[in-house]
PDB file of C-alpha atoms in Angstrom:
ATOM      1  CA  MET A1486      -0.415   0.147   0.180  1.00  0.00           C
ATOM      2  CA  SER A1487       1.213   3.059  -0.789  1.00  0.00           C
ATOM      3  CA  GLU A1488       2.193   6.172   1.780  1.00  0.00           C
ATOM      4  CA  LYS A1489      -0.600   8.666   1.559  1.00  0.00           C
ATOM      5  CA  ILE A1490       0.929  12.246   0.411  1.00  0.00           C
ATOM      6  CA  VAL A1491      -0.443  14.855   2.293  1.00  0.00           C
ATOM      7  CA  ASP A1492      -1.412  18.420   0.016  1.00  0.00           C
ATOM      8  CA  VAL A1493      -0.018  21.763   1.915  1.00  0.00           C
ATOM      9  CA  ALA A1494      -0.511  24.989   0.336  1.00  0.00           C
ATOM     10  CA  ALA A1495       3.350  27.425   2.083  1.00  0.00           C
ATOM     11  CA  GLY A1496       3.549  30.628   0.987  1.00  0.00           C
ATOM     12  CA  LEU A1497       6.522  32.980   0.880  1.00  0.00           C
ATOM     13  CA  ILE A1498       5.072  36.359   2.131  1.00  0.00           C
ATOM     14  CA  LEU A1499       7.332  39.340   0.691  1.00  0.00           C
ATOM     15  CA  ARG A1500       7.734  42.206   2.047  1.00  0.00           C
ATOM     16  CA  PRO A1501       8.837  45.414  -0.653  1.00  0.00           C
ATOM     17  CA  ASP A1502      11.910  45.376   0.935  1.00  0.00           C
ATOM     18  CA  GLY A1503      12.888  41.651   0.284  1.00  0.00           C
ATOM     19  CA  MET A1504      12.099  40.633   3.858  1.00  0.00           C
ATOM     20  CA  LEU A1505      10.778  37.216   4.416  1.00  0.00           C
ATOM     21  CA  LEU A1506       8.032  35.622   7.227  1.00  0.00           C
ATOM     22  CA  LEU A1507       9.399  32.989   9.160  1.00  0.00           C
ATOM     23  CA  GLY A1508       7.055  31.230  11.504  1.00  0.00           C
ATOM     24  CA  GLN A1509       8.684  29.132  14.734  1.00  0.00           C
ATOM     25  CA  ARG A1510       6.390  25.517  14.958  1.00  0.00           C
ATOM     26  CA  PRO A1511       4.730  25.803  18.813  1.00  0.00           C
ATOM     27  CA  GLU A1512       5.556  23.398  21.534  1.00  0.00           C
ATOM     28  CA  GLY A1513       3.004  20.366  21.297  1.00  0.00           C
ATOM     29  CA  LYS A1514       3.294  20.073  16.966  1.00  0.00           C
ATOM     30  CA  PRO A1515       6.128  17.418  15.488  1.00  0.00           C
ATOM     31  CA  TRP A1516       9.279  19.716  14.995  1.00  0.00           C
ATOM     32  CA  ALA A1517       8.522  22.194  17.486  1.00  0.00           C
ATOM     33  CA  GLY A1518      11.064  24.978  17.440  1.00  0.00           C
ATOM     34  CA  TRP A1519      11.585  24.831  13.905  1.00  0.00           C
ATOM     35  CA  TRP A1520      11.032  27.285  11.776  1.00  0.00           C
ATOM     36  CA  GLU A1521       9.274  27.285   7.716  1.00  0.00           C
ATOM     37  CA  LEU A1522       7.278  28.825   5.482  1.00  0.00           C
ATOM     38  CA  PRO A1523       3.374  30.109   6.947  1.00  0.00           C
ATOM     39  CA  GLY A1524       0.353  27.641   5.547  1.00  0.00           C
ATOM     40  CA  GLY A1525      -1.128  24.491   5.938  1.00  0.00           C
ATOM     41  CA  LYS A1526      -2.828  20.944   4.615  1.00  0.00           C
ATOM     42  CA  LEU A1527      -5.291  21.689   1.859  1.00  0.00           C
ATOM     43  CA  GLU A1528      -8.782  20.897   2.824  1.00  0.00           C
ATOM     44  CA  PRO A1529     -11.403  18.682   0.345  1.00  0.00           C
ATOM     45  CA  GLY A1530     -12.430  20.500  -2.551  1.00  0.00           C
ATOM     46  CA  GLU A1531     -10.140  23.752  -1.855  1.00  0.00           C
ATOM     47  CA  THR A1532      -7.684  24.793  -4.717  1.00  0.00           C
ATOM     48  CA  VAL A1533      -3.775  25.118  -3.280  1.00  0.00           C
ATOM     49  CA  LEU A1534      -4.332  29.010  -3.517  1.00  0.00           C
ATOM     50  CA  GLU A1535      -7.823  28.913  -1.565  1.00  0.00           C
ATOM     51  CA  ALA A1536      -6.208  27.169   0.934  1.00  0.00           C
ATOM     52  CA  LEU A1537      -3.471  28.875   1.336  1.00  0.00           C
ATOM     53  CA  ALA A1538      -5.662  32.304   1.925  1.00  0.00           C
ATOM     54  CA  ARG A1539      -7.901  30.662   4.737  1.00  0.00           C
ATOM     55  CA  GLU A1540      -4.694  28.973   6.415  1.00  0.00           C
ATOM     56  CA  LEU A1541      -3.251  32.091   6.517  1.00  0.00           C
ATOM     57  CA  HIS A1542      -5.623  33.987   7.749  1.00  0.00           C
ATOM     58  CA  GLU A1543      -6.338  31.442  10.631  1.00  0.00           C
ATOM     59  CA  GLU A1544      -2.549  31.519  11.261  1.00  0.00           C
ATOM     60  CA  ILE A1545      -1.224  34.827  11.005  1.00  0.00           C
ATOM     61  CA  GLY A1546      -4.365  37.451  10.320  1.00  0.00           C
ATOM     62  CA  ILE A1547      -3.398  38.496   7.198  1.00  0.00           C
ATOM     63  CA  ARG A1548      -6.579  38.493   4.103  1.00  0.00           C
ATOM     64  CA  VAL A1549      -4.351  37.498   1.213  1.00  0.00           C
ATOM     65  CA  THR A1550      -5.355  39.979  -1.779  1.00  0.00           C
ATOM     66  CA  GLN A1551      -2.662  38.993  -4.361  1.00  0.00           C
ATOM     67  CA  SER A1552      -1.072  35.596  -4.510  1.00  0.00           C
ATOM     68  CA  ARG A1553       0.206  32.957  -7.264  1.00  0.00           C
ATOM     69  CA  PRO A1554       1.892  29.517  -7.646  1.00  0.00           C
ATOM     70  CA  TRP A1555       5.431  29.023  -7.999  1.00  0.00           C
ATOM     71  CA  VAL A1556       7.006  25.515  -7.155  1.00  0.00           C
ATOM     72  CA  THR A1557       5.317  21.881  -6.037  1.00  0.00           C
ATOM     73  CA  TYR A1558       7.873  20.050  -4.278  1.00  0.00           C
ATOM     74  CA  VAL A1559       7.292  16.675  -2.943  1.00  0.00           C
ATOM     75  CA  HIS A1560       9.706  15.999   0.440  1.00  0.00           C
ATOM     76  CA  ALA A1561       9.606  12.813   2.510  1.00  0.00           C
ATOM     77  CA  TYR A1562      10.018  12.765   6.067  1.00  0.00           C
ATOM     78  CA  PRO A1563      10.480  10.522   8.316  1.00  0.00           C
ATOM     79  CA  HIS A1564       6.822   9.506   8.951  1.00  0.00           C
ATOM     80  CA  THR A1565       5.087  11.418   6.545  1.00  0.00           C
ATOM     81  CA  THR A1566       5.650  12.877   2.521  1.00  0.00           C
ATOM     82  CA  VAL A1567       4.147  16.374   1.592  1.00  0.00           C
ATOM     83  CA  ARG A1568       3.476  17.917  -1.573  1.00  0.00           C
ATOM     84  CA  LEU A1569       4.148  21.402  -1.099  1.00  0.00           C
ATOM     85  CA  ALA A1570       3.054  23.612  -3.077  1.00  0.00           C
ATOM     86  CA  PHE A1571       5.044  26.695  -2.508  1.00  0.00           C
ATOM     87  CA  CYS A1572       2.875  30.133  -3.815  1.00  0.00           C
ATOM     88  CA  HIS A1573       4.079  34.053  -3.702  1.00  0.00           C
ATOM     89  CA  VAL A1574       2.107  36.228  -1.565  1.00  0.00           C
ATOM     90  CA  THR A1575       2.446  39.533  -3.134  1.00  0.00           C
ATOM     91  CA  GLY A1576      -0.725  41.129  -1.838  1.00  0.00           C
ATOM     92  CA  TRP A1577      -2.546  40.991   2.005  1.00  0.00           C
ATOM     93  CA  GLU A1578      -4.330  43.524   3.848  1.00  0.00           C
ATOM     94  CA  GLY A1579      -3.252  43.312   8.260  1.00  0.00           C
ATOM     95  CA  GLU A1580      -0.424  43.396   9.624  1.00  0.00           C
ATOM     96  CA  PRO A1581       0.529  39.462  10.543  1.00  0.00           C
ATOM     97  CA  ARG A1582       0.379  38.456  13.938  1.00  0.00           C
ATOM     98  CA  SER A1583       0.362  34.900  15.859  1.00  0.00           C
ATOM     99  CA  LEU A1584      -2.642  33.457  16.057  1.00  0.00           C
ATOM    100  CA  GLU A1585      -1.239  29.923  16.995  1.00  0.00           C
ATOM    101  CA  ASN A1586       1.127  30.601  19.450  1.00  0.00           C
ATOM    102  CA  GLN A1587       4.007  30.893  17.316  1.00  0.00           C
ATOM    103  CA  ARG A1588       6.969  32.948  16.870  1.00  0.00           C
ATOM    104  CA  LEU A1589       7.290  35.373  13.491  1.00  0.00           C
ATOM    105  CA  GLU A1590      10.401  36.932  12.070  1.00  0.00           C
ATOM    106  CA  TRP A1591      11.227  38.562   8.854  1.00  0.00           C
ATOM    107  CA  VAL A1592      14.252  37.454   7.597  1.00  0.00           C
ATOM    108  CA  ASP A1593      16.770  38.510   4.212  1.00  0.00           C
ATOM    109  CA  PRO A1594      16.139  34.882   2.627  1.00  0.00           C
ATOM    110  CA  ALA A1595      19.734  34.700   2.382  1.00  0.00           C
ATOM    111  CA  GLN A1596      20.604  35.166   6.201  1.00  0.00           C
ATOM    112  CA  ALA A1597      17.612  33.030   7.536  1.00  0.00           C
ATOM    113  CA  ALA A1598      19.090  30.063   8.601  1.00  0.00           C
ATOM    114  CA  SER A1599      20.117  32.844  11.465  1.00  0.00           C
ATOM    115  CA  VAL A1600      16.883  32.523  12.958  1.00  0.00           C
ATOM    116  CA  GLY A1601      17.526  29.077  14.396  1.00  0.00           C
ATOM    117  CA  ASP A1602      17.028  25.525  13.029  1.00  0.00           C
ATOM    118  CA  LEU A1603      14.690  25.514   9.523  1.00  0.00           C
ATOM    119  CA  LEU A1604      12.609  22.752   8.363  1.00  0.00           C
ATOM    120  CA  PRO A1605      14.173  20.665   5.698  1.00  0.00           C
ATOM    121  CA  ALA A1606      11.538  21.297   3.074  1.00  0.00           C
ATOM    122  CA  THR A1607      11.888  24.922   3.829  1.00  0.00           C
ATOM    123  CA  LEU A1608      15.695  25.360   2.490  1.00  0.00           C
ATOM    124  CA  PRO A1609      14.359  24.329  -1.357  1.00  0.00           C
ATOM    125  CA  PRO A1610      12.802  27.499  -1.737  1.00  0.00           C
ATOM    126  CA  LEU A1611      15.261  30.281   0.157  1.00  0.00           C
ATOM    127  CA  ARG A1612      17.669  28.617  -2.363  1.00  0.00           C
ATOM    128  CA  TRP A1613      15.273  29.222  -5.575  1.00  0.00           C
ATOM    129  CA  LEU A1614      14.545  32.551  -4.123  1.00  0.00           C
ATOM    130  CA  GLN A1615      18.115  33.696  -5.052  1.00  0.00           C
ATOM    131  CA  LEU A1616      17.600  33.096  -9.243  1.00  0.00           C
ATOM    132  CA  PRO A1617      16.317  36.747 -10.590  1.00  0.00           C
ATOM    133  CA  THR A1618      13.393  35.997 -12.857  1.00  0.00           C
ATOM    134  CA  ALA A1619      14.568  37.028 -15.703  1.00  0.00           C
ATOM    135  CA  TYR A1620      17.649  34.608 -18.024  1.00  0.00           C
ATOM    136  CA  GLY A1621      18.862  35.970 -21.043  1.00  0.00           C
ATOM    137  CA  ILE A1622      20.383  33.972 -24.263  1.00  0.00           C
ATOM    138  CA  SER A1623      22.944  34.908 -26.932  1.00  0.00           C
ATOM    139  CA  SER A1624      22.538  34.973 -30.268  1.00  0.00           C
ATOM    140  CA  ILE A1625      25.553  36.829 -31.436  1.00  0.00           C
ATOM    141  CA  GLY A1626      26.489  34.443 -34.714  1.00  0.00           C
ATOM    142  CA  SER A1627      29.710  35.518 -35.634  1.00  0.00           C
ATOM    143  CA  ARG A1628      32.659  37.316 -34.612  1.00  0.00           C
ATOM    144  CA  ALA A1629      30.850  40.568 -37.284  1.00  0.00           C
ATOM    145  CA  GLY A1630      27.991  40.753 -34.413  1.00  0.00           C
ATOM    146  CA  VAL A1631      30.311  40.183 -30.812  1.00  0.00           C
ATOM    147  CA  PRO A1632      30.394  44.666 -30.886  1.00  0.00           C
ATOM    148  CA  ALA A1633      26.384  44.978 -31.406  1.00  0.00           C
ATOM    149  CA  PHE A1634      26.321  41.360 -28.657  1.00  0.00           C
ATOM    150  CA  LEU A1635      28.344  43.585 -26.589  1.00  0.00           C
ATOM    151  CA  GLY A1636      26.168  46.854 -26.741  1.00  0.00           C
ATOM    152  CA  ARG A1637      22.642  44.734 -25.711  1.00  0.00           C
ATOM    153  CA  LEU A1638      24.521  42.817 -22.861  1.00  0.00           C
ATOM    154  CA  ASP A1639      25.809  46.361 -21.526  1.00  0.00           C
ATOM    155  CA  ALA A1640      22.266  47.155 -21.812  1.00  0.00           C
ATOM    156  CA  ALA A1641      20.462  44.225 -20.674  1.00  0.00           C
ATOM    157  CA  LEU A1642      22.520  44.244 -17.545  1.00  0.00           C
ATOM    158  CA  ALA A1643      22.023  47.940 -16.904  1.00  0.00           C
ATOM    159  CA  ARG A1644      18.680  47.170 -16.734  1.00  0.00           C
ATOM    160  CA  GLY A1645      19.102  44.272 -14.165  1.00  0.00           C
ATOM    161  CA  VAL A1646      19.133  41.347 -15.603  1.00  0.00           C
ATOM    162  CA  LYS A1647      22.113  38.999 -13.565  1.00  0.00           C
ATOM    163  CA  LEU A1648      21.682  35.639 -15.265  1.00  0.00           C
ATOM    164  CA  VAL A1649      23.061  34.859 -19.446  1.00  0.00           C
ATOM    165  CA  GLN A1650      23.560  31.970 -20.953  1.00  0.00           C
ATOM    166  CA  LEU A1651      26.848  31.960 -24.229  1.00  0.00           C
ATOM    167  CA  ARG A1652      24.755  29.694 -26.254  1.00  0.00           C
ATOM    168  CA  GLU A1653      26.027  29.943 -29.876  1.00  0.00           C
ATOM    169  CA  PRO A1654      25.508  26.406 -31.615  1.00  0.00           C
ATOM    170  CA  GLN A1655      26.481  27.899 -35.067  1.00  0.00           C
ATOM    171  CA  TRP A1656      29.509  29.981 -34.521  1.00  0.00           C
ATOM    172  CA  PRO A1657      31.526  29.721 -37.660  1.00  0.00           C
ATOM    173  CA  ASP A1658      35.010  28.593 -36.607  1.00  0.00           C
ATOM    174  CA  GLY A1659      33.581  25.634 -34.591  1.00  0.00           C
ATOM    175  CA  VAL A1660      31.785  26.047 -30.734  1.00  0.00           C
ATOM    176  CA  GLY A1661      35.179  25.290 -29.197  1.00  0.00           C
ATOM    177  CA  ALA A1662      36.976  27.479 -31.242  1.00  0.00           C
ATOM    178  CA  SER A1663      39.251  30.483 -29.503  1.00  0.00           C
ATOM    179  CA  SER A1664      37.381  33.241 -31.500  1.00  0.00           C
ATOM    180  CA  LEU A1665      34.456  32.093 -29.166  1.00  0.00           C
ATOM    181  CA  HIS A1666      36.427  31.898 -25.995  1.00  0.00           C
ATOM    182  CA  GLU A1667      37.475  35.381 -26.352  1.00  0.00           C
ATOM    183  CA  VAL A1668      33.914  36.402 -26.527  1.00  0.00           C
ATOM    184  CA  LEU A1669      33.161  34.081 -23.819  1.00  0.00           C
ATOM    185  CA  GLN A1670      35.466  36.388 -21.380  1.00  0.00           C
ATOM    186  CA  ALA A1671      34.648  39.459 -22.661  1.00  0.00           C
ATOM    187  CA  VAL A1672      30.419  38.491 -21.518  1.00  0.00           C
ATOM    188  CA  LEU A1673      32.053  37.119 -18.486  1.00  0.00           C
ATOM    189  CA  LYS A1674      34.586  40.241 -17.452  1.00  0.00           C
ATOM    190  CA  ARG A1675      30.979  42.759 -18.076  1.00  0.00           C
ATOM    191  CA  CYS A1676      28.584  40.141 -16.230  1.00  0.00           C
ATOM    192  CA  ARG A1677      30.893  39.862 -13.059  1.00  0.00           C
ATOM    193  CA  ALA A1678      31.018  43.595 -13.202  1.00  0.00           C
ATOM    194  CA  ALA A1679      27.751  43.631 -13.028  1.00  0.00           C
ATOM    195  CA  GLY A1680      26.893  41.107 -10.348  1.00  0.00           C
ATOM    196  CA  ALA A1681      26.155  38.848 -13.004  1.00  0.00           C
ATOM    197  CA  ARG A1682      26.131  35.200 -13.672  1.00  0.00           C
ATOM    198  CA  LEU A1683      26.870  33.249 -16.935  1.00  0.00           C
ATOM    199  CA  LEU A1684      25.841  30.190 -17.988  1.00  0.00           C
ATOM    200  CA  VAL A1685      27.564  28.173 -21.125  1.00  0.00           C
ATOM    201  CA  ASN A1686      25.521  25.802 -23.323  1.00  0.00           C
ATOM    202  CA  SER A1687      26.592  22.303 -23.077  1.00  0.00           C
ATOM    203  CA  VAL A1688      27.375  22.616 -27.045  1.00  0.00           C
ATOM    204  CA  HIS A1689      30.155  24.063 -25.633  1.00  0.00           C
ATOM    205  CA  PRO A1690      33.804  22.934 -23.772  1.00  0.00           C
ATOM    206  CA  ALA A1691      32.932  21.306 -20.487  1.00  0.00           C
ATOM    207  CA  ALA A1692      35.868  23.408 -19.109  1.00  0.00           C
ATOM    208  CA  TRP A1693      34.396  26.592 -20.396  1.00  0.00           C
ATOM    209  CA  TRP A1694      31.314  25.826 -17.822  1.00  0.00           C
ATOM    210  CA  LYS A1695      34.063  25.994 -14.730  1.00  0.00           C
ATOM    211  CA  GLU A1696      35.120  29.803 -16.069  1.00  0.00           C
ATOM    212  CA  ALA A1697      31.756  30.907 -15.894  1.00  0.00           C
ATOM    213  CA  ASP A1698      29.614  29.979 -13.293  1.00  0.00           C
ATOM    214  CA  GLY A1699      28.011  26.903 -14.383  1.00  0.00           C
ATOM    215  CA  VAL A1700      26.328  25.269 -17.487  1.00  0.00           C
ATOM    216  CA  HIS A1701      22.886  24.590 -19.059  1.00  0.00           C
ATOM    217  CA  LEU A1702      22.378  21.519 -20.223  1.00  0.00           C
ATOM    218  CA  ARG A1703      20.651  20.962 -24.027  1.00  0.00           C
ATOM    219  CA  GLY A1704      17.745  18.532 -23.286  1.00  0.00           C
ATOM    220  CA  ALA A1705      19.497  15.511 -25.189  1.00  0.00           C
ATOM    221  CA  ASP A1706      22.620  15.869 -22.728  1.00  0.00           C
ATOM    222  CA  ALA A1707      20.908  16.280 -20.039  1.00  0.00           C
ATOM    223  CA  ALA A1708      18.259  12.898 -20.813  1.00  0.00           C
ATOM    224  CA  ARG A1709      22.313  11.245 -21.252  1.00  0.00           C
ATOM    225  CA  LEU A1710      23.500  12.100 -17.736  1.00  0.00           C
ATOM    226  CA  SER A1711      21.680  10.232 -14.183  1.00  0.00           C
ATOM    227  CA  ALA A1712      23.847  12.875 -11.993  1.00  0.00           C
ATOM    228  CA  ARG A1713      24.335  16.180 -12.099  1.00  0.00           C
ATOM    229  CA  PRO A1714      27.261  17.345 -13.769  1.00  0.00           C
ATOM    230  CA  ALA A1715      30.362  18.254 -11.484  1.00  0.00           C
ATOM    231  CA  LEU A1716      31.025  21.375 -11.092  1.00  0.00           C
ATOM    232  CA  PRO A1717      32.511  24.339  -8.753  1.00  0.00           C
ATOM    233  CA  ALA A1718      30.683  24.482  -5.415  1.00  0.00           C
ATOM    234  CA  GLY A1719      27.973  27.237  -5.853  1.00  0.00           C
ATOM    235  CA  ALA A1720      28.003  26.878  -9.994  1.00  0.00           C
ATOM    236  CA  LEU A1721      24.318  26.534 -11.223  1.00  0.00           C
ATOM    237  CA  VAL A1722      22.613  24.061 -13.773  1.00  0.00           C
ATOM    238  CA  GLY A1723      19.856  24.820 -15.779  1.00  0.00           C
ATOM    239  CA  VAL A1724      18.054  22.396 -18.093  1.00  0.00           C
ATOM    240  CA  SER A1725      15.927  22.855 -21.229  1.00  0.00           C
ATOM    241  CA  ALA A1726      12.870  20.999 -21.243  1.00  0.00           C
ATOM    242  CA  HIS A1727      10.263  20.634 -23.839  1.00  0.00           C
ATOM    243  CA  ASP A1728       7.775  18.163 -21.600  1.00  0.00           C
ATOM    244  CA  ASN A1729       6.665  17.205 -18.051  1.00  0.00           C
ATOM    245  CA  ALA A1730       8.952  14.674 -18.456  1.00  0.00           C
ATOM    246  CA  GLU A1731      11.906  16.510 -19.023  1.00  0.00           C
ATOM    247  CA  VAL A1732      10.991  18.847 -16.602  1.00  0.00           C
ATOM    248  CA  VAL A1733      11.185  15.964 -13.944  1.00  0.00           C
ATOM    249  CA  HIS A1734      14.851  14.185 -15.177  1.00  0.00           C
ATOM    250  CA  ALA A1735      16.021  17.826 -14.187  1.00  0.00           C
ATOM    251  CA  ARG A1736      15.155  17.256 -10.769  1.00  0.00           C
ATOM    252  CA  GLU A1737      16.404  13.739 -11.128  1.00  0.00           C
ATOM    253  CA  ILE A1738      19.635  15.196 -11.840  1.00  0.00           C
ATOM    254  CA  SER A1739      19.481  17.889  -8.962  1.00  0.00           C
ATOM    255  CA  ALA A1740      19.415  20.711 -11.756  1.00  0.00           C
ATOM    256  CA  ASP A1741      18.880  24.428 -10.511  1.00  0.00           C
ATOM    257  CA  PHE A1742      16.052  25.102 -12.573  1.00  0.00           C
ATOM    258  CA  ALA A1743      14.903  23.955 -15.906  1.00  0.00           C
ATOM    259  CA  VAL A1744      13.908  26.394 -18.768  1.00  0.00           C
ATOM    260  CA  LEU A1745      10.477  24.956 -20.575  1.00  0.00           C
ATOM    261  CA  GLY A1746       8.985  26.005 -23.848  1.00  0.00           C
ATOM    262  CA  PRO A1747       8.996  27.214 -26.582  1.00  0.00           C
ATOM    263  CA  VAL A1748       5.489  28.690 -25.140  1.00  0.00           C
ATOM    264  CA  LEU A1749       4.810  31.417 -27.848  1.00  0.00           C
ATOM    265  CA  GLU A1750       5.313  31.791 -31.403  1.00  0.00           C
ATOM    266  CA  THR A1751       8.800  33.386 -31.910  1.00  0.00           C
ATOM    267  CA  ALA A1752       9.793  35.420 -34.652  1.00  0.00           C
ATOM    268  CA  SER A1753      12.812  32.696 -35.709  1.00  0.00           C
ATOM    269  CA  HIS A1754       9.924  29.664 -36.027  1.00  0.00           C
ATOM    270  CA  PRO A1755       7.115  31.482 -37.025  1.00  0.00           C
ATOM    271  CA  GLY A1756       3.898  28.520 -37.185  1.00  0.00           C
ATOM    272  CA  ALA A1757       6.184  25.884 -35.353  1.00  0.00           C
ATOM    273  CA  PRO A1758       3.902  24.129 -32.420  1.00  0.00           C
ATOM    274  CA  THR A1759       3.897  25.793 -29.308  1.00  0.00           C
ATOM    275  CA  LEU A1760       3.278  24.531 -25.450  1.00  0.00           C
ATOM    276  CA  GLY A1761       0.508  27.651 -24.853  1.00  0.00           C
ATOM    277  CA  TRP A1762       0.343  28.699 -21.371  1.00  0.00           C
ATOM    278  CA  GLU A1763      -2.313  25.970 -19.994  1.00  0.00           C
ATOM    279  CA  GLY A1764       0.635  23.597 -21.961  1.00  0.00           C
ATOM    280  CA  PHE A1765       3.109  25.013 -19.633  1.00  0.00           C
ATOM    281  CA  VAL A1766       1.237  24.403 -16.545  1.00  0.00           C
ATOM    282  CA  ALA A1767       1.035  21.105 -17.376  1.00  0.00           C
ATOM    283  CA  GLY A1768       4.688  20.794 -18.012  1.00  0.00           C
ATOM    284  CA  ASN A1769       5.187  22.636 -15.153  1.00  0.00           C
ATOM    285  CA  ARG A1770       3.587  20.429 -12.966  1.00  0.00           C
ATOM    286  CA  ASP A1771       5.311  18.617  -9.510  1.00  0.00           C
ATOM    287  CA  ALA A1772       8.336  20.115 -11.417  1.00  0.00           C
ATOM    288  CA  GLY A1773      10.460  20.497  -7.833  1.00  0.00           C
ATOM    289  CA  ILE A1774      12.444  23.281  -8.942  1.00  0.00           C
ATOM    290  CA  PRO A1775      12.000  26.322 -10.454  1.00  0.00           C
ATOM    291  CA  VAL A1776      11.182  26.839 -14.470  1.00  0.00           C
ATOM    292  CA  PHE A1777      11.343  29.419 -16.448  1.00  0.00           C
ATOM    293  CA  ALA A1778       8.870  29.918 -19.281  1.00  0.00           C
ATOM    294  CA  LEU A1779      11.142  30.214 -22.729  1.00  0.00           C
ATOM    295  CA  GLY A1780       9.724  31.281 -26.615  1.00  0.00           C
ATOM    296  CA  GLY A1781       8.088  34.400 -27.266  1.00  0.00           C
ATOM    297  CA  GLN A1782       8.903  36.302 -23.863  1.00  0.00           C
ATOM    298  CA  SER A1783       9.950  39.283 -22.677  1.00  0.00           C
ATOM    299  CA  SER A1784       9.117  41.995 -20.526  1.00  0.00           C
ATOM    300  CA  SER A1785       5.439  41.912 -21.407  1.00  0.00           C
ATOM    301  CA  THR A1786       4.906  38.571 -21.055  1.00  0.00           C
ATOM    302  CA  LEU A1787       6.562  38.400 -17.508  1.00  0.00           C
ATOM    303  CA  SER A1788       3.829  38.850 -15.663  1.00  0.00           C
ATOM    304  CA  ALA A1789       1.529  36.184 -17.281  1.00  0.00           C
ATOM    305  CA  ALA A1790       4.563  33.843 -17.126  1.00  0.00           C
ATOM    306  CA  LEU A1791       4.370  34.064 -13.457  1.00  0.00           C
ATOM    307  CA  ARG A1792       0.627  34.248 -13.048  1.00  0.00           C
ATOM    308  CA  HIS A1793       0.774  30.888 -15.018  1.00  0.00           C
ATOM    309  CA  GLY A1794       3.582  29.154 -12.081  1.00  0.00           C
ATOM    310  CA  ALA A1795       7.010  30.329 -13.792  1.00  0.00           C
ATOM    311  CA  HIS A1796      10.028  31.304 -11.895  1.00  0.00           C
ATOM    312  CA  GLY A1797      10.081  34.078 -14.655  1.00  0.00           C
ATOM    313  CA  ILE A1798      11.033  33.985 -18.334  1.00  0.00           C
ATOM    314  CA  ALA A1799      14.158  33.170 -20.464  1.00  0.00           C
ATOM    315  CA  GLY A1800      14.305  34.431 -23.963  1.00  0.00           C
ATOM    316  CA  ILE A1801      16.843  35.796 -27.405  1.00  0.00           C
ATOM    317  CA  ARG A1802      15.337  39.036 -28.345  1.00  0.00           C
ATOM    318  CA  GLY A1803      13.226  40.199 -25.543  1.00  0.00           C
ATOM    319  CA  LEU A1804      16.187  40.018 -23.309  1.00  0.00           C
ATOM    320  CA  LEU A1805      19.420  40.763 -24.955  1.00  0.00           C
TER     321      LEU A1805
END
């Protein structure tokens, strides 16, 4: 007999200054004294967002006015397995206050461990919060395109883009050419100066992944792996996916995030099949990691992407 999975809605309540609300489990409850994100179990017939709004009203006295789905993550504790639907709460009325004898603290997500022991299932979303919501992908083409690309990159970095991928499968001199390596170094220098991270597509040499801040695996390359690539501590691993099975595989090899698409039609592939937003939602089901929407994305589609459970948007022309 398979173990029953308990469905839980958990809220990331973020103030405009970036501080996140955590609650400490009170005496008498399992894991008493440990810190967690506010929320609770779904009742029969409730949607995730309905359950979250009810729980937050009962637990901390706020009325949720704006929330959106984010990442659904299954975590096995010693005596129970929970399916946690993490959601962003971006609007509420009232000031959070303890209604269930729990301590509450506003914390910097990057320093959350300073409050004390965090429930194991609370750690992944704190890590995911460090990922930006825009992911720019290069399309330089050749040496002649480098100056214009660097200009676009400088503008994107100035606008606040913090995650970039070098992806040049059609580079005329070859995907491992010294001419492209020089471009990598120029791009990396600019990203570092702007506090942005640079990933290298897996079509390029593995040595380059380690020079930069990690690798973005093509779907076919990810499919051949049964574990995360060996990279320096702190490096990121992204994966390209086209359906739910590929997103799940990305989680299984401990990728930090996946990119799922194409969601909308792109200028480079007019008339090609697309997922649409409902297809994106289906592909992102129980992902367990953040998933970016790819295909026809730009700043004008970001709100739609977030509303449909994307972590953010990835794109070439729309972002770089």
